[in-house]
Tab-separated table of N, CA, C and O in Angstrom:
chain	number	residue	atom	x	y	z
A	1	UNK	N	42.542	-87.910	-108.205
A	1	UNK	CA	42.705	-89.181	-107.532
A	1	UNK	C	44.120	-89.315	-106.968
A	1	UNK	O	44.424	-90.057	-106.034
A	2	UNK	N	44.818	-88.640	-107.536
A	2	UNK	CA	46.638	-88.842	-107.281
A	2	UNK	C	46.503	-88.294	-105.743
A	2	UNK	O	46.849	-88.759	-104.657
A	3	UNK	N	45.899	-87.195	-106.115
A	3	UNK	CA	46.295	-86.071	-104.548
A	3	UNK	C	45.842	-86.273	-103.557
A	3	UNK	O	46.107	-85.818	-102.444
A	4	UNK	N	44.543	-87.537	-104.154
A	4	UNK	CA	44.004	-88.453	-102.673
A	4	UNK	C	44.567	-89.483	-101.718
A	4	UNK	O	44.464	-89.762	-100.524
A	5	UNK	N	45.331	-90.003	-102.993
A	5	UNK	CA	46.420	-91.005	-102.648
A	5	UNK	C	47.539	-90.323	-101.986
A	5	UNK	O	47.944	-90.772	-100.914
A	6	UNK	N	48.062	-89.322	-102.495
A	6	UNK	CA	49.284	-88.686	-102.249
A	6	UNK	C	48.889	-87.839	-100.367
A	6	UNK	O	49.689	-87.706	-99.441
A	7	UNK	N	47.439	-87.442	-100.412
A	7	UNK	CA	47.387	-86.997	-99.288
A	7	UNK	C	47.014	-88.150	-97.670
A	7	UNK	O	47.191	-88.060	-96.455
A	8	UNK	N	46.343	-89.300	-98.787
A	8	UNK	CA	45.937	-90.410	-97.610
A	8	UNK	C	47.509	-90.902	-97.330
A	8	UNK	O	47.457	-91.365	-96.190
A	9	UNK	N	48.857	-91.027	-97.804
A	9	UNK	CA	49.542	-91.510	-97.490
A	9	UNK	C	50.271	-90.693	-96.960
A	9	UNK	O	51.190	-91.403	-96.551
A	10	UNK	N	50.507	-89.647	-96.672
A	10	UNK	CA	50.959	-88.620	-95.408
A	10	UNK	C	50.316	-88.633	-94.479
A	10	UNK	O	50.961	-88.226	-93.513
A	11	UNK	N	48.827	-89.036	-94.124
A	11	UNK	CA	48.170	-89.154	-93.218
A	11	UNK	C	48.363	-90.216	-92.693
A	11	UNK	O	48.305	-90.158	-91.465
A	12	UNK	N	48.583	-91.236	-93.132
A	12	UNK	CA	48.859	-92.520	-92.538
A	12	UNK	C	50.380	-92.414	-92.024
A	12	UNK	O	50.536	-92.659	-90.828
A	13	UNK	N	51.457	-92.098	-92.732
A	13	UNK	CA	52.587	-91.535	-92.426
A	13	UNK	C	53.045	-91.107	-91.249
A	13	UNK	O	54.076	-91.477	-90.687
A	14	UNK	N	51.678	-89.737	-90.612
A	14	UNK	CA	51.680	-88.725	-89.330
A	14	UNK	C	51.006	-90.078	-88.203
A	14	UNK	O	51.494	-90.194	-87.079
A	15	UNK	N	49.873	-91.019	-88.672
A	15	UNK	CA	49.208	-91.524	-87.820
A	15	UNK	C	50.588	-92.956	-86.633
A	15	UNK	O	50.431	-93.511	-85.545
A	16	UNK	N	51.471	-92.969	-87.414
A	16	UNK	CA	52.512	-93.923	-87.105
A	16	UNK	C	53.164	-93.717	-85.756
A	16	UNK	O	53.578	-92.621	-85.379
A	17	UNK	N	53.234	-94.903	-85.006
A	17	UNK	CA	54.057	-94.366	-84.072
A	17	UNK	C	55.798	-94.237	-83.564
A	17	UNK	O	56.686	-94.644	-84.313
A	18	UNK	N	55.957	-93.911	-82.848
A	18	UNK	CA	57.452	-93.234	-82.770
A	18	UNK	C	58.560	-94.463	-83.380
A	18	UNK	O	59.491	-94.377	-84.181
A	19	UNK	N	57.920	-95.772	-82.507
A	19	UNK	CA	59.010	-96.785	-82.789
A	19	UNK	C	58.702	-96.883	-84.540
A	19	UNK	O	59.765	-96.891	-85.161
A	20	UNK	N	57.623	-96.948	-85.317
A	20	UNK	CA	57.514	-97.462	-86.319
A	20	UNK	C	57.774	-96.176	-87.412
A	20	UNK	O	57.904	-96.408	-88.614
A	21	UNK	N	57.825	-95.012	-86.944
A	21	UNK	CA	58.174	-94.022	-87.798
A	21	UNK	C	59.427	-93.940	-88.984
A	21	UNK	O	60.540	-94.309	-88.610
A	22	UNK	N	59.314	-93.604	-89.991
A	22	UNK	CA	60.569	-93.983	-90.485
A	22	UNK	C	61.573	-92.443	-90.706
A	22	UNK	O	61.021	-91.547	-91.344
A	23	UNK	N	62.621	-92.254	-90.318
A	23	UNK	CA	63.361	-91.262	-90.814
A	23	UNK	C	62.960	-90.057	-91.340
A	23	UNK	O	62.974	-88.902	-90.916
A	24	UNK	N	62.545	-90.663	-92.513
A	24	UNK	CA	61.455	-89.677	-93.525
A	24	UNK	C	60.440	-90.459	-93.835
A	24	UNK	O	60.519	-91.687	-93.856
A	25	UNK	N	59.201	-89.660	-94.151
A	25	UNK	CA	58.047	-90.170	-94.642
A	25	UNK	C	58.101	-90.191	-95.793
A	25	UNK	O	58.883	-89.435	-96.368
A	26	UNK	N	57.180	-91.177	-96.591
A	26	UNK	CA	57.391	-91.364	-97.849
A	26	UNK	C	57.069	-89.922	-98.950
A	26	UNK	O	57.666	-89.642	-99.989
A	27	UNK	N	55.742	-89.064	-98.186
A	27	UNK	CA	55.913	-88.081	-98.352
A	27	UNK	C	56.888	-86.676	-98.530
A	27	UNK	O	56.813	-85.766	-99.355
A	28	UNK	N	57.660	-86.865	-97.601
A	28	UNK	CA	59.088	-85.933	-97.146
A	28	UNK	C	60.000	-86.596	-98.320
A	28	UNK	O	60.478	-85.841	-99.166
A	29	UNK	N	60.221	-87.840	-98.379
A	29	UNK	CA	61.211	-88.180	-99.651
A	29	UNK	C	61.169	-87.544	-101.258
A	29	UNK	O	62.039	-87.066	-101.987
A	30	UNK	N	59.189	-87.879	-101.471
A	30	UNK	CA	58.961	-87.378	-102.794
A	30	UNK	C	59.325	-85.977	-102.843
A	30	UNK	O	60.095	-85.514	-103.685
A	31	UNK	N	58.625	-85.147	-101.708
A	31	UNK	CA	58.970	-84.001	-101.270
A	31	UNK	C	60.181	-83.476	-101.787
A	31	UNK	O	60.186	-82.538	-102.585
A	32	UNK	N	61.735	-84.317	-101.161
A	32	UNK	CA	62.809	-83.467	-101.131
A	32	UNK	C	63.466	-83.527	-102.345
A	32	UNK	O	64.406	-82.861	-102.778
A	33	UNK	N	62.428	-84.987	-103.119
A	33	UNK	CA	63.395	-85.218	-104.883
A	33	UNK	C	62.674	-83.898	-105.864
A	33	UNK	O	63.385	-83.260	-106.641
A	34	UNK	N	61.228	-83.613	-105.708
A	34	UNK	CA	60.515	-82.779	-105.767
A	34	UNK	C	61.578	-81.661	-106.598
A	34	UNK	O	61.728	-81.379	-107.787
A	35	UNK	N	62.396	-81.065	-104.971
A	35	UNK	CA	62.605	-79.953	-104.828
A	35	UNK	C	64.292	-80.193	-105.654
A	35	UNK	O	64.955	-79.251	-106.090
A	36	UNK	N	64.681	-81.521	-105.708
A	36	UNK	CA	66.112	-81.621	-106.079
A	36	UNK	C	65.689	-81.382	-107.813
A	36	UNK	O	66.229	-80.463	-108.430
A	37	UNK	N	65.071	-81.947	-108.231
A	37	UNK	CA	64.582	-81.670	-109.524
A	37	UNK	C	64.037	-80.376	-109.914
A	37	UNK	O	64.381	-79.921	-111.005
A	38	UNK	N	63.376	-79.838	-109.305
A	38	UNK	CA	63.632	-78.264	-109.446
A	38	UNK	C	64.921	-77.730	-109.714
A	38	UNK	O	65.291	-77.255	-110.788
A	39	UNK	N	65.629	-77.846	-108.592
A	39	UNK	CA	66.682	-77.413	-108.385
A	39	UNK	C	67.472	-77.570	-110.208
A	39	UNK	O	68.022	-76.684	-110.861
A	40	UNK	N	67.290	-78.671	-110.487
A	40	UNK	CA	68.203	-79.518	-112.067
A	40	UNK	C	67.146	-78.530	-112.679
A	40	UNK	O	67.816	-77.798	-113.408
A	41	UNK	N	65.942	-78.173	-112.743
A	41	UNK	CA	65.099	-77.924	-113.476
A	41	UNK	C	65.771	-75.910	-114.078
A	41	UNK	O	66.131	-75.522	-115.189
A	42	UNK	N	65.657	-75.113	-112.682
A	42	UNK	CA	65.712	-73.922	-112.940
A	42	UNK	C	66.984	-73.299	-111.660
A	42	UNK	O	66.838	-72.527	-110.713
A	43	UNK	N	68.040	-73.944	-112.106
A	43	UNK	CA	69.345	-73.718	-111.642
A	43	UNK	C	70.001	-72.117	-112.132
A	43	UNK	O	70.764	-71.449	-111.435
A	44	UNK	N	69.643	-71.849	-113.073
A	44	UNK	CA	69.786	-70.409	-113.704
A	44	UNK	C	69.023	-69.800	-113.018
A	44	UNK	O	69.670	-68.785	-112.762
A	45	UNK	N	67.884	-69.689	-112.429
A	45	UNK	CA	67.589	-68.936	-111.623
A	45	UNK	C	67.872	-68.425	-109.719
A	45	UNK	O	67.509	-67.510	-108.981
A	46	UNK	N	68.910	-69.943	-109.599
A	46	UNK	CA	69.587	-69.524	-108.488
A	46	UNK	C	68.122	-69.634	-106.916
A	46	UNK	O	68.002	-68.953	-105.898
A	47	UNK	N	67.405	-70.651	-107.390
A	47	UNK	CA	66.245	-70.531	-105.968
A	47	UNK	C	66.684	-70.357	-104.617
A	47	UNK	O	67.810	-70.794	-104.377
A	48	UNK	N	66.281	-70.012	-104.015
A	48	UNK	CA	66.172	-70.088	-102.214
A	48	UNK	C	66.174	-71.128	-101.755
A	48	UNK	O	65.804	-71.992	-102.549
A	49	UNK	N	66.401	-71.431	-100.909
A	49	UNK	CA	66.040	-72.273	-99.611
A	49	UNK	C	64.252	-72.101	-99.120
A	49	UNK	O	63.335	-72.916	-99.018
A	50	UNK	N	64.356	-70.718	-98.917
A	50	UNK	CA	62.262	-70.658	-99.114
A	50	UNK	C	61.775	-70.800	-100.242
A	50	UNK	O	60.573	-70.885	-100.495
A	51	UNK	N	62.936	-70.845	-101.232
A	51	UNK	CA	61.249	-71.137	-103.006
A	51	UNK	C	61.752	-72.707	-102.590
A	51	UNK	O	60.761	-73.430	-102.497
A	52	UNK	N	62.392	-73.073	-102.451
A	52	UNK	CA	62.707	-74.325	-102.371
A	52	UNK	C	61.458	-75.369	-101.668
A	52	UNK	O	60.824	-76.373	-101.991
A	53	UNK	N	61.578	-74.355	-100.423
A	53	UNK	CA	60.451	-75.358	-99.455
A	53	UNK	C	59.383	-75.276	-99.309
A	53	UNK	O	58.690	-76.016	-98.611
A	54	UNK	N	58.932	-74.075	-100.135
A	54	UNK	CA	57.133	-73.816	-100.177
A	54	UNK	C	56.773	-74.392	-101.310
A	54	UNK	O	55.582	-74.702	-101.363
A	55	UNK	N	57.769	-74.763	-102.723
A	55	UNK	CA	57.620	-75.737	-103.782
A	55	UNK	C	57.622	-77.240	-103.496
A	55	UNK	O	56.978	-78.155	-104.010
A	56	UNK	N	58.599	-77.220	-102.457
A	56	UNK	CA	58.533	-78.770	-101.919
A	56	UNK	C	57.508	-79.187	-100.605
A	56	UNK	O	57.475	-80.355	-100.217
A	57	UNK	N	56.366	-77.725	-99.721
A	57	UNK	CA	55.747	-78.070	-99.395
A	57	UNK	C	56.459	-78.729	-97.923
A	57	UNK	O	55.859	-79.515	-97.190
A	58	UNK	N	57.919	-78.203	-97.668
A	58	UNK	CA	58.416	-78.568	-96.350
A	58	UNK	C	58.848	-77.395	-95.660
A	58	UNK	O	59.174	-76.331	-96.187
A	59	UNK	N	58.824	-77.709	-94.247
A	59	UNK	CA	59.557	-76.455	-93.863
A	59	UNK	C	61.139	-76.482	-94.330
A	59	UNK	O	61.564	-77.442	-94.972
A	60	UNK	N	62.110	-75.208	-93.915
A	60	UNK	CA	63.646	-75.293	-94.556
A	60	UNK	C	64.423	-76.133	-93.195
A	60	UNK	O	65.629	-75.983	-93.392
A	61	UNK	N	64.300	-76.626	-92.417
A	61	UNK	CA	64.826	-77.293	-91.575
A	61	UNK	C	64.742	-78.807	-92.207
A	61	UNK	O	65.753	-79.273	-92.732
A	62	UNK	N	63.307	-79.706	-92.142
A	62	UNK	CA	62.999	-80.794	-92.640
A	62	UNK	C	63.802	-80.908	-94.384
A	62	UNK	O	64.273	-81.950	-94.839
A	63	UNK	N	63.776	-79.575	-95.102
A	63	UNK	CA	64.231	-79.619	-96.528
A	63	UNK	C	65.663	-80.062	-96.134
A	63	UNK	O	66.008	-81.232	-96.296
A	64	UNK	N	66.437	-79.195	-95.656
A	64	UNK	CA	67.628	-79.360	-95.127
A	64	UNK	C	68.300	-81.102	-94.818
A	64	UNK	O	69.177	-81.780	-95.354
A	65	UNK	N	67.388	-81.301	-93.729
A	65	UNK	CA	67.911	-82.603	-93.019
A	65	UNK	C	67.446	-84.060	-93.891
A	65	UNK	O	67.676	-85.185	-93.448
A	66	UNK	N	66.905	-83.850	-94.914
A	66	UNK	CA	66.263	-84.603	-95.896
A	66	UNK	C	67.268	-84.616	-97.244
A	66	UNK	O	67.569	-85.583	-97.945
A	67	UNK	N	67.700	-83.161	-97.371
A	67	UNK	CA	69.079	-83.288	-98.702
A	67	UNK	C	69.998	-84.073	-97.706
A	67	UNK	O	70.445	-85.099	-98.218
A	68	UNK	N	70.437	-83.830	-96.276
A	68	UNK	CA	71.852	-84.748	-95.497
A	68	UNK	C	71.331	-85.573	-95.741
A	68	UNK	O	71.993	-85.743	-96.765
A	69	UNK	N	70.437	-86.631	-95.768
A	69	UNK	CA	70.082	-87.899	-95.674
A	69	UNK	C	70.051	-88.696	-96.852
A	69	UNK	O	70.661	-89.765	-96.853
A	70	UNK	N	69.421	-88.316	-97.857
A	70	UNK	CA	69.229	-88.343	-99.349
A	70	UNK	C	70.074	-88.244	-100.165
A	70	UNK	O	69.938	-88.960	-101.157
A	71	UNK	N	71.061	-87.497	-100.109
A	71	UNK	CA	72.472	-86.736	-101.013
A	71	UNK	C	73.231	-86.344	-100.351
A	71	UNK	O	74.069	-85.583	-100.835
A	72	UNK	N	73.284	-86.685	-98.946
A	72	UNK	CA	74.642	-86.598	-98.150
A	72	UNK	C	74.996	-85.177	-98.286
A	72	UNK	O	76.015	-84.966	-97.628
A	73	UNK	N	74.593	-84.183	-98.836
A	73	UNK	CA	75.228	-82.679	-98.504
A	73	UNK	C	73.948	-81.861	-97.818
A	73	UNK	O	73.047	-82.327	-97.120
A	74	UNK	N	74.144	-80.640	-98.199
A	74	UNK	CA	73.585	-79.723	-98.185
A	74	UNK	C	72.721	-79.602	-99.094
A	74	UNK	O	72.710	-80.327	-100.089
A	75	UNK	N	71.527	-78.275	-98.779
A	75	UNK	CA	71.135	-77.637	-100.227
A	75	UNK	C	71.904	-76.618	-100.827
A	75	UNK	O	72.095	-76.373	-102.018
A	76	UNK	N	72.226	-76.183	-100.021
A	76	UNK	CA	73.375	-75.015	-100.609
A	76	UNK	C	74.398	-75.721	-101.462
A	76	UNK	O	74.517	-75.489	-102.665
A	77	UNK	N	75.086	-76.536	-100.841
A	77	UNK	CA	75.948	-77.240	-101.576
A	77	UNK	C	75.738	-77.723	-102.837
A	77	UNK	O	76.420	-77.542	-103.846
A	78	UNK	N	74.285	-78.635	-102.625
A	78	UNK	CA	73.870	-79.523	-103.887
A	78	UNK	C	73.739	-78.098	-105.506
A	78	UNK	O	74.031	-78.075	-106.701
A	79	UNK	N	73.041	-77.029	-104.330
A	79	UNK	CA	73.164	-75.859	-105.468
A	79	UNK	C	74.128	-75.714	-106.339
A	79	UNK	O	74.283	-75.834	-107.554
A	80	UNK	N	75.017	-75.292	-104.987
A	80	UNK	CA	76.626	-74.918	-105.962
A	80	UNK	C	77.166	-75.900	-106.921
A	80	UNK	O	77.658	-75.485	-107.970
A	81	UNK	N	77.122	-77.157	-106.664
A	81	UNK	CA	77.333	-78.451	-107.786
A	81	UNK	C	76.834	-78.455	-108.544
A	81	UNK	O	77.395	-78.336	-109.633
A	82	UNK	N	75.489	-78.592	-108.447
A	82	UNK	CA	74.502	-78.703	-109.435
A	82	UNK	C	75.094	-77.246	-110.713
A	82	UNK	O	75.440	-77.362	-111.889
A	83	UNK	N	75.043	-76.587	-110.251
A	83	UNK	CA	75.758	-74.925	-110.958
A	83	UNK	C	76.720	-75.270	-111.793
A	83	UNK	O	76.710	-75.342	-113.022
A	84	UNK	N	77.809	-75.540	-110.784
A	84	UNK	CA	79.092	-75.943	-111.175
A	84	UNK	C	78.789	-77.153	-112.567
A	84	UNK	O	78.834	-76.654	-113.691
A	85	UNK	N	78.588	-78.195	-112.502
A	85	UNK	CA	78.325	-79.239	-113.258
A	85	UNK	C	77.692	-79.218	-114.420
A	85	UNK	O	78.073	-79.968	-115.319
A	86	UNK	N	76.274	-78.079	-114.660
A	86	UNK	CA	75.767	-77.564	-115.792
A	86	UNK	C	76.978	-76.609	-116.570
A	86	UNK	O	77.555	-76.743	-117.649
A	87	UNK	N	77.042	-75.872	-115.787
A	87	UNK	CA	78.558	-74.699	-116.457
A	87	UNK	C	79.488	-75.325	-117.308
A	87	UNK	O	79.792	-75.121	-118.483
A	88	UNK	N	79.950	-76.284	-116.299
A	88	UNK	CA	81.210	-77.511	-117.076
A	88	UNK	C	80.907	-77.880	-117.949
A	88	UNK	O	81.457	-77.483	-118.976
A	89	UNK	N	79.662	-79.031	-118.012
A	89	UNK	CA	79.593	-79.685	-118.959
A	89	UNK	C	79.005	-78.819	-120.376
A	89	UNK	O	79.426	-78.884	-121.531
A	90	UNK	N	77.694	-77.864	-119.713
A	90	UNK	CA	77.385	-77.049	-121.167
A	90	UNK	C	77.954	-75.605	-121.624
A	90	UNK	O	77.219	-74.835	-122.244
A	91	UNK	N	79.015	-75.333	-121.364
A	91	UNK	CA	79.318	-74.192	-121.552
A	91	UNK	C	80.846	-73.927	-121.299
A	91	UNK	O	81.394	-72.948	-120.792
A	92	UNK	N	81.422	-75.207	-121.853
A	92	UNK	CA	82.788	-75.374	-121.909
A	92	UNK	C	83.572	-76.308	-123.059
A	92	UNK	O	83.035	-77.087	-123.847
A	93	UNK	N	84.367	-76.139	-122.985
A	93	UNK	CA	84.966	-77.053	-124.162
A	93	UNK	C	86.138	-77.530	-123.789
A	93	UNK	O	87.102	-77.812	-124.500
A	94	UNK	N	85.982	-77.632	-122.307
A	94	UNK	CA	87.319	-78.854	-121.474
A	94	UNK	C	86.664	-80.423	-121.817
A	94	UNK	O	85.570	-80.493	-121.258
A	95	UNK	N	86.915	-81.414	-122.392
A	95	UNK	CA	87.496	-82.226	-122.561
A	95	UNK	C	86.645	-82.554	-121.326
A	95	UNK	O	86.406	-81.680	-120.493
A	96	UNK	N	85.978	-84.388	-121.146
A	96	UNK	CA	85.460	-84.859	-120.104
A	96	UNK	C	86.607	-85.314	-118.969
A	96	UNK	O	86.350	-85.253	-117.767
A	97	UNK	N	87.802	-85.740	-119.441
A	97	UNK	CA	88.846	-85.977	-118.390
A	97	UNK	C	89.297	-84.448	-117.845
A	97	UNK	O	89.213	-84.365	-116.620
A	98	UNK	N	89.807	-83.093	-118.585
A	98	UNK	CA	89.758	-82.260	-117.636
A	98	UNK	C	88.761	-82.072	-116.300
A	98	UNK	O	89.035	-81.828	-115.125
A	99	UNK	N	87.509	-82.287	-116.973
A	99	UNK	CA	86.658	-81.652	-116.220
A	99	UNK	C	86.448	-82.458	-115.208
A	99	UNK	O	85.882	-82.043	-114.196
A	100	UNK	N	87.018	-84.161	-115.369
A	100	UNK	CA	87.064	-85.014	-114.140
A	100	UNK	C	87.998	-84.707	-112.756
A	100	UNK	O	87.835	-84.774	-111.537
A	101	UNK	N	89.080	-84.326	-113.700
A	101	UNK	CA	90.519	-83.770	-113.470
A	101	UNK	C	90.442	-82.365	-112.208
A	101	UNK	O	91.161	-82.215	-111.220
A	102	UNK	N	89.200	-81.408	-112.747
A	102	UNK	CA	88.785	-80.223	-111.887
A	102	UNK	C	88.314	-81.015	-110.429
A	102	UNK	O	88.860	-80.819	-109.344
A	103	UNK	N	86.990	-82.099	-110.710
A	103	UNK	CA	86.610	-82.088	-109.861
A	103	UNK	C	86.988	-82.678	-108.818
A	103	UNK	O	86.662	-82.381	-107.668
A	104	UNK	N	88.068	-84.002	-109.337
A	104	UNK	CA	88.440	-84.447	-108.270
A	104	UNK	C	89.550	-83.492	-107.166
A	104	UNK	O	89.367	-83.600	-105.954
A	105	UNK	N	90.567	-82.670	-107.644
A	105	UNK	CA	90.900	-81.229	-107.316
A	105	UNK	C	90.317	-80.898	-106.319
A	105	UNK	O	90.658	-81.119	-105.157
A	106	UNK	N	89.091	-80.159	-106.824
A	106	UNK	CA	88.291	-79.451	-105.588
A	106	UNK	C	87.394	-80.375	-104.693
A	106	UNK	O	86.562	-79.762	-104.024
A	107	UNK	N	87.414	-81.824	-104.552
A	107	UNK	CA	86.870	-82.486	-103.738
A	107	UNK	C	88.243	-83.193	-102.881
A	107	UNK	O	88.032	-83.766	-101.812
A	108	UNK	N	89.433	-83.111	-103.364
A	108	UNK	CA	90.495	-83.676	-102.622
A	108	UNK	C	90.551	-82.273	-101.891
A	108	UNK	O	90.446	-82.292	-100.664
A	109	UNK	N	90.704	-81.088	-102.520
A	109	UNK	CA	91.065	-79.887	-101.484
A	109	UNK	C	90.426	-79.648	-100.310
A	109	UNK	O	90.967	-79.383	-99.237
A	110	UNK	N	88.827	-79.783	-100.618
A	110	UNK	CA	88.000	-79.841	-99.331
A	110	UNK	C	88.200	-80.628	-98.476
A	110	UNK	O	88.317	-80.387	-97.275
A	111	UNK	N	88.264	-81.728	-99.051
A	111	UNK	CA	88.776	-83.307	-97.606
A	111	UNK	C	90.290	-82.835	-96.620
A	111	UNK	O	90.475	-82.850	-95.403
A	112	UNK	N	91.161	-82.454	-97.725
A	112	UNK	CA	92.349	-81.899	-97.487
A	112	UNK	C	93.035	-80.936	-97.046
A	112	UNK	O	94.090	-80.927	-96.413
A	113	UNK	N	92.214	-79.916	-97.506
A	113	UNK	CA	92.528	-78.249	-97.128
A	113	UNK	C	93.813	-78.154	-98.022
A	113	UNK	O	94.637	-77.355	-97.576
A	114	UNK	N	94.280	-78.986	-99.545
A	114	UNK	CA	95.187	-78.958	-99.908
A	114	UNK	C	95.169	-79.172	-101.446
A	114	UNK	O	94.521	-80.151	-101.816
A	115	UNK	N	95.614	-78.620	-102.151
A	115	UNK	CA	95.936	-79.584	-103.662
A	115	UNK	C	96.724	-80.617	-103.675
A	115	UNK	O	97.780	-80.749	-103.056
A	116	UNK	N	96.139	-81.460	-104.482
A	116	UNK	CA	96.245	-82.778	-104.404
A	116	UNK	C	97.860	-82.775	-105.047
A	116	UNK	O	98.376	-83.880	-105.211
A	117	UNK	N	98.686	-81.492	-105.423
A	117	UNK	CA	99.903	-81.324	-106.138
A	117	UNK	C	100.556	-81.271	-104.666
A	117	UNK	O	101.396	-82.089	-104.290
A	118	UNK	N	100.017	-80.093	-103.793
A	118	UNK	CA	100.703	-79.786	-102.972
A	118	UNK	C	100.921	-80.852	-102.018
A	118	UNK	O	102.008	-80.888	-101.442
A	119	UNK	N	99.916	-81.848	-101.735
A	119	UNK	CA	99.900	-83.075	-100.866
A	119	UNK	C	100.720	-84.143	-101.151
A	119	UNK	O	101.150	-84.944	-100.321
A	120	UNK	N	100.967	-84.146	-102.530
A	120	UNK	CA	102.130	-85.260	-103.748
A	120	UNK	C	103.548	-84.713	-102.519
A	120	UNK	O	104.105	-85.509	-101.763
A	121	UNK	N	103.823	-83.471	-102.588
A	121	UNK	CA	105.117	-82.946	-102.418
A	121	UNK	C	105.770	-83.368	-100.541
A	121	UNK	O	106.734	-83.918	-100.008
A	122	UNK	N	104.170	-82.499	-100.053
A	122	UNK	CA	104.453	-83.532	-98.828
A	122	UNK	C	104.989	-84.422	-98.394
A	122	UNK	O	105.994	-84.591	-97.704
A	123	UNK	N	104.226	-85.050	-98.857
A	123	UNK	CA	103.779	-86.971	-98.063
A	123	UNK	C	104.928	-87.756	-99.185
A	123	UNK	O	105.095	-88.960	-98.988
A	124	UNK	N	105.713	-87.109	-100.341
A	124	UNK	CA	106.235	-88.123	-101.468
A	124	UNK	C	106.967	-88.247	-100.389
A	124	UNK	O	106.789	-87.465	-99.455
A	125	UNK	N	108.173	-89.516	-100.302
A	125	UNK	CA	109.377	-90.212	-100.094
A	125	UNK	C	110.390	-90.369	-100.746
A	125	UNK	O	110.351	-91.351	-101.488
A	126	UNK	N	111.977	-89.343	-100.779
A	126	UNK	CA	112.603	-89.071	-101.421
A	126	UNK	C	113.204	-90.404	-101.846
A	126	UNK	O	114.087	-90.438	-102.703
């Protein structure tokens, strides 16, 4: 009964027209959490972009433009975090402020192209 529901409401979804279409279909949403939960699920195994989207039942373009929309990155990206973030938290013994300490680091460097030490030295005012 689910998969009747689940399939009558992609059909109704496709039947919509352009002005009333939404972004993503409600389908494409469940779809891309689907595949984000995988992702949390079997991160040790490092999936594809294609196990990704034949599990989530999208093509890798729609998977793609559905993580920008949803989680603001990538899948690749969300990967590497997602990675990163299990590692940290289970398989370390930094302290929750280090490990805050890392990330804000490597999210100021990316914005920055800089450590947030090296940017202090800069921009300080003698």
């Amino acid at each position: 009964m689910k998969m009747l529901a689940y399939e009558l409401e992609k059909y109704e979804d496709e039947l919509k027209t352009d002005k009333q279409q939404r972004i993503l279909t409600h389908y494409e949403v469940r779809a891309i959490k689907k595949a984000a939960n995988y992702i949390e699920d079997h991160i040790s195994r490092n999936p594809s972009l294609e196990e990704l989207s034949r599990y989530a039942g999208l093509n890798k373009n729609k998977l793609q433009y559905g993580f920008q929309l949803l989680f603001h990155t990538s899948v690749h990206t969300y990967l590497r975090e997602t990675r990163l973030k299990k590692t940290l938290l289970l398989n370390t013994n930094l302290s929750i402020s280090e490990i805050s300490s890392y990330f804000f680091s490597r999210i100021f460097k990316e914005k920055y192209e800089m450590s947030p030490i090296k940017f202090r030295k800069i921009n300080r005012k003698p």
